[in-house]
Coordinates of C-alpha atoms and ligand atoms in Angstrom, one line a residue:
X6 CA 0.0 0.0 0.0
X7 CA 1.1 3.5 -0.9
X8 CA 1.5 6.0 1.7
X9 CA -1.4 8.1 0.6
X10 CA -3.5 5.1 0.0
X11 CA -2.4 3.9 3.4
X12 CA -3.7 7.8 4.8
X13 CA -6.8 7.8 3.1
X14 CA -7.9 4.2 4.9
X15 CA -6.8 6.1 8.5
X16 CA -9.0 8.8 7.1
X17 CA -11.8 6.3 6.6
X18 CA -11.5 4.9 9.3
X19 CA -11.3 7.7 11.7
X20 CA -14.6 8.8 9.7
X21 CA -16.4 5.5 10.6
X22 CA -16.1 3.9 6.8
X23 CA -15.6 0.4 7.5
X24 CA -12.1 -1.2 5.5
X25 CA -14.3 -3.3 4.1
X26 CA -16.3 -1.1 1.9
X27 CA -12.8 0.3 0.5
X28 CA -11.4 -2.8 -1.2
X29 CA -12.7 -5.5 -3.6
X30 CA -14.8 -3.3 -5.7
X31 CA -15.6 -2.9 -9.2
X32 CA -14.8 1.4 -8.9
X33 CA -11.1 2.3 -9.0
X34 CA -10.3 5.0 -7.1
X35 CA -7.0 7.5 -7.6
X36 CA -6.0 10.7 -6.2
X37 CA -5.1 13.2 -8.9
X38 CA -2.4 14.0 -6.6
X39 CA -0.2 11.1 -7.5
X40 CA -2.3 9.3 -9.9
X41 CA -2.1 6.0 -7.6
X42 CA -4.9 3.9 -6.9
X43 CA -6.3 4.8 -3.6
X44 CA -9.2 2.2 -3.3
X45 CA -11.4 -0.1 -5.1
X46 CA -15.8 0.7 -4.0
X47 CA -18.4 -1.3 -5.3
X48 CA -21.1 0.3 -7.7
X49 CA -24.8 -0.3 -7.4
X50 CA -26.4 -1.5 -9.8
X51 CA -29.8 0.5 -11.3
X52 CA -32.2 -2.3 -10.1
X53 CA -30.5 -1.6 -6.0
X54 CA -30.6 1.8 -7.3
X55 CA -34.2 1.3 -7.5
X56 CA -34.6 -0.3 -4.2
X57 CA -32.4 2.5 -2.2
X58 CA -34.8 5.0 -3.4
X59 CA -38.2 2.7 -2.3
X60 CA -36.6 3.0 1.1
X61 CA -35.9 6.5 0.8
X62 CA -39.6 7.2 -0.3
X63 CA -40.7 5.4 2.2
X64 CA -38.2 7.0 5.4
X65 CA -40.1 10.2 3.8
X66 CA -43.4 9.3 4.6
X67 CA -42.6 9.0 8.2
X68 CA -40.2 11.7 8.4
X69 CA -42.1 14.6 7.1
X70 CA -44.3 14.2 10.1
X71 CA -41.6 15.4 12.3
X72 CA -41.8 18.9 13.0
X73 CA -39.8 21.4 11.4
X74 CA -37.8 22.7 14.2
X75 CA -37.3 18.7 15.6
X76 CA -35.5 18.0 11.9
X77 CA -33.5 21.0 12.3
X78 CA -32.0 19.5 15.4
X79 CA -31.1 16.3 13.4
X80 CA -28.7 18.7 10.7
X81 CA -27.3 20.8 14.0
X82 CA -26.1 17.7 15.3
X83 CA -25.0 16.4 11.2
X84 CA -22.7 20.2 11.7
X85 CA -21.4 19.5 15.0
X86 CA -20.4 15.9 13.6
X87 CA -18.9 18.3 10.8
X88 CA -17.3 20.6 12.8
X89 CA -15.5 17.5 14.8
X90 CA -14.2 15.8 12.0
X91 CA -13.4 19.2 9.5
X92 CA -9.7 18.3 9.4
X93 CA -10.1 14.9 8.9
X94 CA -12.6 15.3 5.7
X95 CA -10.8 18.6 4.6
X96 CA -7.4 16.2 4.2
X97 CA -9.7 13.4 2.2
X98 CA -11.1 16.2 0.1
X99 CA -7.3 17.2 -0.8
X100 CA -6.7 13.7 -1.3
X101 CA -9.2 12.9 -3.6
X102 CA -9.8 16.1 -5.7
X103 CA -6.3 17.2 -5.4
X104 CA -7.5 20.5 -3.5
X105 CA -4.8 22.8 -1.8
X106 CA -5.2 22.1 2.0
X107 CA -7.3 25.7 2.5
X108 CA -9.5 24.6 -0.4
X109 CA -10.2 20.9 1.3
X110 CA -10.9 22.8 4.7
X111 CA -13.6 25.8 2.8
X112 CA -15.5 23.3 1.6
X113 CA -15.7 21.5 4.8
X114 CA -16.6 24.6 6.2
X115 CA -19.5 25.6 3.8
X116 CA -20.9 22.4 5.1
X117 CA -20.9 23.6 8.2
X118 CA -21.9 26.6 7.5
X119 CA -25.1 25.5 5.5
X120 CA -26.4 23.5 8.2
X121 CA -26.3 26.7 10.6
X122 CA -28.2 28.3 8.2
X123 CA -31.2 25.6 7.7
X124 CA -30.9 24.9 11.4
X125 CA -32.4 28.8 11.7
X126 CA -34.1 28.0 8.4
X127 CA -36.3 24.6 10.3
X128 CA -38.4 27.2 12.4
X129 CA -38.4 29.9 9.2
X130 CA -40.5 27.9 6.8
X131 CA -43.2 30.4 6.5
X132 CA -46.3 30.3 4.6
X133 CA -48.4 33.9 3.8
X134 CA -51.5 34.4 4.9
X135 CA -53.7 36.1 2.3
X136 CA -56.2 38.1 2.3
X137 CA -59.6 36.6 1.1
X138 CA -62.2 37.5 -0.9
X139 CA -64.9 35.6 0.7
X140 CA -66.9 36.6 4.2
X141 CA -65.9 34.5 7.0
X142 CA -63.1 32.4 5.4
X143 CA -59.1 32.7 5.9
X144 CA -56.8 32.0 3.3
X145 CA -53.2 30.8 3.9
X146 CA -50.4 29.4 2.2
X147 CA -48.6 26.4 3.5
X148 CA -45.2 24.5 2.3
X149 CA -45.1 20.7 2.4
X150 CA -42.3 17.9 2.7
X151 CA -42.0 17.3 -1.0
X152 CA -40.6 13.4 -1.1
X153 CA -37.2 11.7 -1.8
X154 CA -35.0 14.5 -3.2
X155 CA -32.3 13.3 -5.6
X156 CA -28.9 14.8 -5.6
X157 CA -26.3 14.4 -8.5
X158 CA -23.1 16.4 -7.9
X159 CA -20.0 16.7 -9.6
X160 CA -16.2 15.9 -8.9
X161 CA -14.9 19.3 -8.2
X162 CA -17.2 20.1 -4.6
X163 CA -17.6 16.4 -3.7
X164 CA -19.0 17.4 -0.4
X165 CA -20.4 21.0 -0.1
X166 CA -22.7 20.4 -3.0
X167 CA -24.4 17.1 -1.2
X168 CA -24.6 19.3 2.1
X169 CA -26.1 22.7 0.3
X170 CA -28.9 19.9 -1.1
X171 CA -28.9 17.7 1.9
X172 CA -28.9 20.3 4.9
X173 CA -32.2 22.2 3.2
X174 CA -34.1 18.8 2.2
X175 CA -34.0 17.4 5.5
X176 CA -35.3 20.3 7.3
X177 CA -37.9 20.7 4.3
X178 CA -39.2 17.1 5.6
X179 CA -37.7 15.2 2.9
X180 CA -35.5 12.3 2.4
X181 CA -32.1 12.3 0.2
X182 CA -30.5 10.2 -2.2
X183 CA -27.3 11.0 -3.5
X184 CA -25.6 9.7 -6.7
X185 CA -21.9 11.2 -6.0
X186 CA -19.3 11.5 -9.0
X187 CA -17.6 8.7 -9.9
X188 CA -14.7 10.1 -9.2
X189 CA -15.0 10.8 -5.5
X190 CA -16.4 8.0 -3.9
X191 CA -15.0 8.2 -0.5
X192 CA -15.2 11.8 0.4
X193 CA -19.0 10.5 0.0
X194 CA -18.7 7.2 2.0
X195 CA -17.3 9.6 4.6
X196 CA -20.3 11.9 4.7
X197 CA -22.8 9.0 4.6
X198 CA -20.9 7.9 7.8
X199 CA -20.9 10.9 9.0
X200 CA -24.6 11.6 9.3
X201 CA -25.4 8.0 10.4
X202 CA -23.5 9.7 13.6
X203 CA -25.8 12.2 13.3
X204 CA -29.1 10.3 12.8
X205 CA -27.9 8.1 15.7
X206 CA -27.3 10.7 18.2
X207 CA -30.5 12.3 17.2
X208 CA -32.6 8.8 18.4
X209 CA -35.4 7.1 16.9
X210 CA -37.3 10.2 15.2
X211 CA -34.9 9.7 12.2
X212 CA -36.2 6.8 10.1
X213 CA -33.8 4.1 8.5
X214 CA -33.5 5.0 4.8
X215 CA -33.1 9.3 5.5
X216 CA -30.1 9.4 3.5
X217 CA -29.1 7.1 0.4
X218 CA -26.1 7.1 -1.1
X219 CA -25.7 5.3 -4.5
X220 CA -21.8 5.2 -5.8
X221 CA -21.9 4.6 -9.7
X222 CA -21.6 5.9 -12.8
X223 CA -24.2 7.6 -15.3
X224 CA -26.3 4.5 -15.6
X225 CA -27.0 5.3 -11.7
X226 CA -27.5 9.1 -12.2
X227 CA -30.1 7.9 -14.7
X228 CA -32.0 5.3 -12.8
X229 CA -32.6 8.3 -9.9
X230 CA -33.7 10.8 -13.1
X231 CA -36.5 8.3 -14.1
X232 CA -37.6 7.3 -11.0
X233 CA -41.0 8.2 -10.1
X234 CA -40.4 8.2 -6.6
X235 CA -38.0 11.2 -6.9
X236 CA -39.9 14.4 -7.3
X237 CA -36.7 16.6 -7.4
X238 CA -33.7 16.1 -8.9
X239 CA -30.9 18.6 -8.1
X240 CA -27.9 17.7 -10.5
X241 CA -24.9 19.4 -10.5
X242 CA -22.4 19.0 -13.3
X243 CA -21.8 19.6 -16.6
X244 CA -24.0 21.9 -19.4
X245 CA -23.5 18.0 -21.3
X246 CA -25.0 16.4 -18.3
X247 CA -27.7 18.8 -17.4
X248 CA -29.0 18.5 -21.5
X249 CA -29.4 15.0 -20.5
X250 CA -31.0 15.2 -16.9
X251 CA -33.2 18.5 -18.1
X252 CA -35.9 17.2 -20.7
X253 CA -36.1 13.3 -18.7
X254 CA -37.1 15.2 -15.6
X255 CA -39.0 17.5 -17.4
X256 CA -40.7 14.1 -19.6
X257 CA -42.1 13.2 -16.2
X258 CA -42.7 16.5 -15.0
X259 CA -40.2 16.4 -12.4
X260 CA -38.4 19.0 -11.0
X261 CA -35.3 20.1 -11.8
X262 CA -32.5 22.1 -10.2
X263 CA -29.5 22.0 -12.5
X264 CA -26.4 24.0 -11.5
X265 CA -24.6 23.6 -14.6
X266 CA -21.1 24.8 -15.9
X267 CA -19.8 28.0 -15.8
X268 CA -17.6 30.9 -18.7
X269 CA -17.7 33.5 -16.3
X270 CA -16.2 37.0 -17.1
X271 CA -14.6 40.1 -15.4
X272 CA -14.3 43.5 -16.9
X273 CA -11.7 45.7 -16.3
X274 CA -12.9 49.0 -15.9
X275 CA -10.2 52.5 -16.4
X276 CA -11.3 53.5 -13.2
X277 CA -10.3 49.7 -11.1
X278 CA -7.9 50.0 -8.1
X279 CA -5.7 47.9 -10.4
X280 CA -4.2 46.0 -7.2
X281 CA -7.0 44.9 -6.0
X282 CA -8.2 43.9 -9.4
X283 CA -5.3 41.7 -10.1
X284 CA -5.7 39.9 -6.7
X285 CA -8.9 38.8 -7.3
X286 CA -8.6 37.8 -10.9
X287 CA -5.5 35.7 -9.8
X288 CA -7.2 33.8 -7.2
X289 CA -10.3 34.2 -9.2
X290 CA -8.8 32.2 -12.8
X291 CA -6.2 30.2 -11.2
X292 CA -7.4 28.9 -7.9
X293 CA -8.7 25.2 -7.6
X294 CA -6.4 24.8 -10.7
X295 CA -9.7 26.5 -13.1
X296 CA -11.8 23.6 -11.9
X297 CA -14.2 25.7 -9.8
X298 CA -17.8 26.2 -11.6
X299 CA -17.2 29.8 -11.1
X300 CA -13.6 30.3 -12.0
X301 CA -13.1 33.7 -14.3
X302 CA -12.4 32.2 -17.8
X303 CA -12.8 35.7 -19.6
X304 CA -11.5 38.9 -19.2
X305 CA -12.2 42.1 -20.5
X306 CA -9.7 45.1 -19.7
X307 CA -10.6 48.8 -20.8
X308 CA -7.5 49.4 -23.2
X309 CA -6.3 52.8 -21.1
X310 CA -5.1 49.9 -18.5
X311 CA -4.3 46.9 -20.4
X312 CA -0.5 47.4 -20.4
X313 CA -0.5 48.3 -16.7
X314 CA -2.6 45.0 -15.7
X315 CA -2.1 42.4 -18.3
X316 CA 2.4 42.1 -17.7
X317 CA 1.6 42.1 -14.2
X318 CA -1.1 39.5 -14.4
X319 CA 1.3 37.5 -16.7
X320 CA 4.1 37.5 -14.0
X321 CA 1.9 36.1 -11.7
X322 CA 1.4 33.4 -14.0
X323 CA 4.7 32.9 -14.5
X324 CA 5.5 32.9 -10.5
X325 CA 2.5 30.7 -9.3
X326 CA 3.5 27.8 -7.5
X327 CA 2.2 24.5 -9.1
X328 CA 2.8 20.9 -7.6
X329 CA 1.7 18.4 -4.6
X330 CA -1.1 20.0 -2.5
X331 CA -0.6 18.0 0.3
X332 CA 2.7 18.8 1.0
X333 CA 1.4 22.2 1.9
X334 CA 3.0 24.7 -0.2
X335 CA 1.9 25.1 -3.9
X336 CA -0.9 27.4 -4.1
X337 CA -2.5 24.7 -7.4
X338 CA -2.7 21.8 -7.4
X339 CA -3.2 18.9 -10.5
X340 CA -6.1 18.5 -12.6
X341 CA -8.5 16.1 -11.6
X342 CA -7.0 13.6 -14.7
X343 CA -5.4 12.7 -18.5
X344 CA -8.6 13.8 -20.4
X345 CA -8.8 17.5 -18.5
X346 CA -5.3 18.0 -19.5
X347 CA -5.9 17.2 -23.2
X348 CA -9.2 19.1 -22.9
X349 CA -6.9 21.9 -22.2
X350 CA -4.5 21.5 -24.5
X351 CA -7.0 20.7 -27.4
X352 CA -8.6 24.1 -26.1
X353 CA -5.2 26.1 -26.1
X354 CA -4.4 24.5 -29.6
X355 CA -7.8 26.1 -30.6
X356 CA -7.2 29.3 -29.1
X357 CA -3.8 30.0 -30.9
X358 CA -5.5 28.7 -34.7
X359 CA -7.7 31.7 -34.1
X360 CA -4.7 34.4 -33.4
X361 CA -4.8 34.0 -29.5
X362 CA -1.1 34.7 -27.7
X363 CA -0.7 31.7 -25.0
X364 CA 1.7 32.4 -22.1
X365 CA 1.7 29.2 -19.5
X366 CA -0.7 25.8 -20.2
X367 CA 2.8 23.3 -20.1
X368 CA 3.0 20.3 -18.1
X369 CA 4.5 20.3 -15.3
X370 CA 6.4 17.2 -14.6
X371 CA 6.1 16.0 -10.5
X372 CA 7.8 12.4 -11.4
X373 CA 4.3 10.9 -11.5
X374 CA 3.6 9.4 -14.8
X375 CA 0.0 10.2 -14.2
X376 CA -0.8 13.2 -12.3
X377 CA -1.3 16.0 -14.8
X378 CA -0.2 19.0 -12.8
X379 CA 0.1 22.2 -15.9
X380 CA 1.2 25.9 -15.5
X381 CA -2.0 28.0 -15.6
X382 CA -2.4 29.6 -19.2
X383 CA -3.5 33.1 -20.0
X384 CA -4.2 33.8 -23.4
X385 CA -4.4 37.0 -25.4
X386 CA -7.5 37.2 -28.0
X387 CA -7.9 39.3 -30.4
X388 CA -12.2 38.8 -30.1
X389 CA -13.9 36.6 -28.4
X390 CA -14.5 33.7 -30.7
X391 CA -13.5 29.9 -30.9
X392 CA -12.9 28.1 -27.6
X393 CA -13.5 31.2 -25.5
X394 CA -17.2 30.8 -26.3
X395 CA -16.7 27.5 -24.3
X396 CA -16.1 26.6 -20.5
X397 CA -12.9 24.5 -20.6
X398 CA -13.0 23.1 -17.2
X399 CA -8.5 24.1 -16.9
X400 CA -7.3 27.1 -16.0
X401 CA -7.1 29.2 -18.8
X402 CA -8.1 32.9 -18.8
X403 CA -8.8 34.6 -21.9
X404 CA -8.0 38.3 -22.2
X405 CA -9.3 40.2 -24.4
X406 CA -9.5 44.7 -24.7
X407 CA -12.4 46.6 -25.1
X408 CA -12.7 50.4 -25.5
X409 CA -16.5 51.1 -25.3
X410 CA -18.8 50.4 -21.7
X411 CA -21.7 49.2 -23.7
X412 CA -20.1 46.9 -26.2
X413 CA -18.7 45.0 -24.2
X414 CA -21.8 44.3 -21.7
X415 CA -22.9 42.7 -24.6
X416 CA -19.5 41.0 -25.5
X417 CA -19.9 39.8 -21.4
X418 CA -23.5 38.5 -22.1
X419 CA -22.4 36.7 -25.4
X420 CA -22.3 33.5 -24.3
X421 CA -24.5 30.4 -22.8
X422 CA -22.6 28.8 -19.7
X423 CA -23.7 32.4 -17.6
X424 CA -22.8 31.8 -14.3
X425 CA -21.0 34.1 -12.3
X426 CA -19.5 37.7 -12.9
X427 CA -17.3 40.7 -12.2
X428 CA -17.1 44.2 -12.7
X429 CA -13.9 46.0 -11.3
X430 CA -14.2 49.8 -11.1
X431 CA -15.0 52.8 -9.1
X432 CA -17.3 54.3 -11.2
X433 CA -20.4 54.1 -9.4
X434 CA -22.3 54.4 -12.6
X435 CA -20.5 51.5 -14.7
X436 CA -21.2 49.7 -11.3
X437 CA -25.2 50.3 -10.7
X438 CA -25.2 49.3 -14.7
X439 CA -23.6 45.9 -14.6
X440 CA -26.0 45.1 -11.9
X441 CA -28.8 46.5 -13.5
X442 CA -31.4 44.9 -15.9
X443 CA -29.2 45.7 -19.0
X444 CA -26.2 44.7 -17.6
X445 CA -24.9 41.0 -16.0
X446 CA -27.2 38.0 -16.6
X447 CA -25.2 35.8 -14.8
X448 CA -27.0 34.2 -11.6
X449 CA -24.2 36.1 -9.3
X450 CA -23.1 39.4 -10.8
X451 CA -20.4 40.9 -8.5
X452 CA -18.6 44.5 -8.2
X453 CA -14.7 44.7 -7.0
X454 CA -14.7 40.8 -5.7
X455 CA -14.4 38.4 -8.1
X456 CA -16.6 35.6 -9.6
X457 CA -15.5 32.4 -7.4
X458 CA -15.6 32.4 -3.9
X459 CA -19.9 32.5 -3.3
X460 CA -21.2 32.0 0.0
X461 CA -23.9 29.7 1.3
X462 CA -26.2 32.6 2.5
X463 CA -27.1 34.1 -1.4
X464 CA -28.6 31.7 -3.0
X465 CA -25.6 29.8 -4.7
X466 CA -25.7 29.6 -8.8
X467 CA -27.7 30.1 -11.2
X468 CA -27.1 29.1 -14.8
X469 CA -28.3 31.5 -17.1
X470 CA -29.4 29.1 -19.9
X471 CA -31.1 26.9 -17.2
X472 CA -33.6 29.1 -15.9
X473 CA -30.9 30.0 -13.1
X474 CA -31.1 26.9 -10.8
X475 CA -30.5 27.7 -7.1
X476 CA -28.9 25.8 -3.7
X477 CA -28.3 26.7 -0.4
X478 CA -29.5 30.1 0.9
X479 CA -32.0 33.1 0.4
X480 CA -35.1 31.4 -0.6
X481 CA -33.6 28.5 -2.1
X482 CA -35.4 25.9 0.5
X483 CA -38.9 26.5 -1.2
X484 CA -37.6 24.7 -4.5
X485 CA -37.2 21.3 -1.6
X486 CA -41.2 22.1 -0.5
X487 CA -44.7 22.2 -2.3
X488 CA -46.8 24.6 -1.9
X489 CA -50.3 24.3 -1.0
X490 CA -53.2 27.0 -0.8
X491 CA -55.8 26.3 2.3
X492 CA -59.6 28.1 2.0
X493 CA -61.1 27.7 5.6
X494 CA -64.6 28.7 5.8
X495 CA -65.9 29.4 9.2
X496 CA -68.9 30.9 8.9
X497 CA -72.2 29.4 8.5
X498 CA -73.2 30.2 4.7
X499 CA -71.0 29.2 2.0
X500 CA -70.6 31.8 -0.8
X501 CA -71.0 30.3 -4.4
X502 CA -70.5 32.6 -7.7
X503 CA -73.8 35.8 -7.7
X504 CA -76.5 33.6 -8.9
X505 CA -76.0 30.0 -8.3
X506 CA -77.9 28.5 -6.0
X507 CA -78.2 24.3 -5.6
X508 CA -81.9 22.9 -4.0
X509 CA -80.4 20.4 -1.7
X510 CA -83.5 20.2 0.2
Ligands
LIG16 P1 -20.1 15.8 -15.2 O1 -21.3 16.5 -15.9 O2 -19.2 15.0 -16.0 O3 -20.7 14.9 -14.0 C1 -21.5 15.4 -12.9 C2 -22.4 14.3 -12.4 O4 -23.4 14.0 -13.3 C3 -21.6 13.0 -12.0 O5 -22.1 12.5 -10.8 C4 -22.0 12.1 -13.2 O6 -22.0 10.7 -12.9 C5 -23.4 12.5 -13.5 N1 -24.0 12.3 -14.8 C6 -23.3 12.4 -16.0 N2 -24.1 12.1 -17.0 C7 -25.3 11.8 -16.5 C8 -26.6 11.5 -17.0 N3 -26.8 11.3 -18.3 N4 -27.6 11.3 -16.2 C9 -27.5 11.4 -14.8 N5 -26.3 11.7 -14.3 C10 -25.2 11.9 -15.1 O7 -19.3 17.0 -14.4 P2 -17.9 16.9 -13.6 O8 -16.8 16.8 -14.6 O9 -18.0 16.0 -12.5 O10 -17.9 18.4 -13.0 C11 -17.5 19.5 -13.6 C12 -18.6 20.3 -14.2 O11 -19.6 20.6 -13.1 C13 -18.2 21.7 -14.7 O12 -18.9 21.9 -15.9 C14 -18.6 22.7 -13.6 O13 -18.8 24.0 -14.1 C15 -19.8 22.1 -13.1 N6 -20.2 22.5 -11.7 C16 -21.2 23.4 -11.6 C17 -21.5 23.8 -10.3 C18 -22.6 24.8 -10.1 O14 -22.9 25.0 -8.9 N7 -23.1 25.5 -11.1 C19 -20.7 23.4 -9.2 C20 -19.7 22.4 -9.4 C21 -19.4 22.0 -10.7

């Protein structure tokens, strides 16, 4: 056994996964750190897929009878469980994804940090009451448990995107299943075993069957789309994948929350504190390696301060330290595997056939035949066409100059994959317009901060193109609820449209 693969099962085990659900199985695991096989899990099949959600549906039926503020008490205890083992599931994180050991940590910590928020959020579920039309009646709205929620997420927050899904469904009354990526199986064994700490602690109010987690591929993703048990399926992932999941759900008129990929954009504005700026477009393009949905892919900078910002954003480029995240000190880490670095370089290849100027985008060689660690790329366009029309999930950042404000809110808007975006200036007019109606339609428009980094409280996401899908906070909990309109009439006539009348005598 490896040294990290020998880690990863203390991990595990400190976690409560048992050593037997690590070895034997048909799912290779590696870390993208070394490329070495870290375990072997077993996949479900669809037909157990299909059983794991019958129990789910039917821990629902008894669980949305607990009361709100009761199920809130189960997710305080899931983020004390959290806030115990942080260090232990920020290091598998790191392991796993290959995040910097800060990056591993955050996400742990927007776990916790979501489950605070639906902990308030379990006595908060308020209904209106509305005011009726009819004599002696009272109208009201009220929000229901909706059923088995299904949750697909994707390789890059294999653990915050379960909990921003997981923390609001259970305190909505509903049960989850979870379909993790195939590529991080165990950071999802380790939540599962996580919560059963949870549920346990919490006593007998939490029925077997609350949380489900299936580890397999697309077939399994698939057999939870269809299933008409699941009235909600939040998928996380892919534009590719979220074409897929979209019309199914929609075929069976399901819900959908798809938070899907991201080109997000800054512009540069003459007026930026041009520090600042290059601060957060560093952290913004290259952190996470560009695998962060929300990573700044474009970049528009007003020509009067291109040649002050683009040298100095190339430098640090050049000076950005790349290698083994564990060890502590490289600020990016390695891809996640072979095909994102020839996704990358198939995208760089593209970007220099139509004129663009790449600085960065090389291997860089750690001594592991396959972990595919690369020097972040930043690439000069002359317009914006080709692969920058495209979220390349690497760290490439396309520049590009503009000269007039209104062109390029359009130039910022030209494209599908809307997610997140930046405006850097300190003109308070260029700022009110970018978040105006004319100005960003990203789901998260931002001024002087840049596009990566949300927190759990907005409402994360957002997808332009599909119908801006949210998670986690502002009013993101009612998309986990139905909604129900109650007439009471208490008086003793009961009005009927002016001029019906039935003889019931
Ligand atoms: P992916 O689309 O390859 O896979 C995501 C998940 O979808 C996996 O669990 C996968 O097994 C599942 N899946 C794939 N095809 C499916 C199908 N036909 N039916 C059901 N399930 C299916 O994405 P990835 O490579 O794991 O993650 C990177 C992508 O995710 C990027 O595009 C990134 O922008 C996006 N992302 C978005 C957000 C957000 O909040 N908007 C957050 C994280 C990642």
């Amino acid at each position: 056994m490896t040294s990290i693969a020998k880690e990863t099962s203390g991990l595990l085990a400190k976690l409560g996964v048992s050593p037997g659900a690590l070895s034997g199985g048909d799912l290779g695991v590696t870390s993208p750190v070394t490329g070495e096989e870290i375990a072997r899990v077993s996949q479900i099949s669809a037909k157990d897929a299909g059983k794991a959600i019958d129990e789910a549906h039917a821990a629902f039926l008894k669980w949305r009878l607990v009361p709100g503020p009761r199920r809130g008490e189960l997710v305080r205890l899931l983020g004390e469980e959290l806030r115990t083992h942080k260090e232990e599931l920020g290091r598998l994180v790191s392991i796993e994804v290959g995040k910097i050991p800060s990056e591993g940590l955050g996400e742990v910590q927007e776990m916790i940090d979501i489950c605070d928020f639906a902990v308030g959020l379990s006595r908060q579920l308020y209904g209106l009451t509305i005011a009726t039309e009819r004599p002696g009646h009272r109208m009201m709205e009220t929000w229901q448990p909706l059923g088995a929620v299904g949750v697909i997420s994707a390789f890059n927050f294999p653990v915050a995107v379960w909990s921003w899904n997981a923390a609001l469904a259970l305190v909505c009354g509903d049960s989850v299943v979870w379909k993790p990526s195939e590529k991080t199986p165990l950071t999802a064994l380790a939540c599962e075993a996580i919560f059963a700490r949870a549920a346990e602690r919490f006593g007998d109010d939490a029925p077997e069957g609350l949380l489900k987690v299936l580890i397999g591929g697309a077939d399994v993703g698939e057999a939870l789309v269809d299933h008409a048990k699941i009235p909600l399926v939040s998928a996380t992932g892919s534009t590719r994948m979220g074409r897929a999941v979209g019309p199914r759900l929609a075929g069976r008129f399901a819900r959908a929350i798809l938070e899907l990929g991201g080109n997000n954009a800054g512009i540069v504005c003459p007026s930026a504190d041009l520090d600042m700026t290059l601060r957060a477009i560093a952290f913004g393009a290259m952190g996470t390696a560009g695998q962060r949905c929300t990573t700044m892919r474009r970049l528009f900078v007003h020509e009067s301060v291109y040649d002050q910002l683009v040298p100095r954003l190339k430098k640090a480029y050049e000076s950005v330290s790349v290698g083994n995240p564990l060890e502590g000190k490289a600020l990016i880490g390695p891809l996640i595997d072979k095909q994102a670095f020839e996704g990358m370089q198939k995208a760089l290849d593209a970007a220099k056939a139509a004129g663009g100027s790449v600085t960065g985008g090389a291997r860089v060689d750690t001594g592991d035949a396959d972990a595919w660690y690369v020097r972040p790329a930043i690439v000069e366009m002359p317009s914006q066409t080709g692969p920058v029309l495209e979220e390349t999930f690497a760290p490439i950042l396309y520049v590009m100059k503009y000269s007039d404000f209104d062109e390029v809110l359009v130039s910022h808007n030209a494209v599908g994959a809307g997610l997140s975006s930046s405006i850097f200036t300190r003109d308070l007019q260029e700022a009110e317009r970018f978040l105006s109606p004319e100005g960003s339609d990203c789901g998260i428009a931002n001024v002087n901060i840049g596009t990566s980094g949300a927190e759990i409280g907005g409402a994360f996401g957002g997808e332009k193109e599909t119908g801006g899908g949210r998670e986690s906070g502002s009013d993101a909990w009612k998309a986990y609820m139905r909604r129900a309109t109650n007439t009471i009439n208490y008086s003793k006539a009961l009005p009927l449209a002016q001029g019906v009348s039935f003889d019931i005598d």
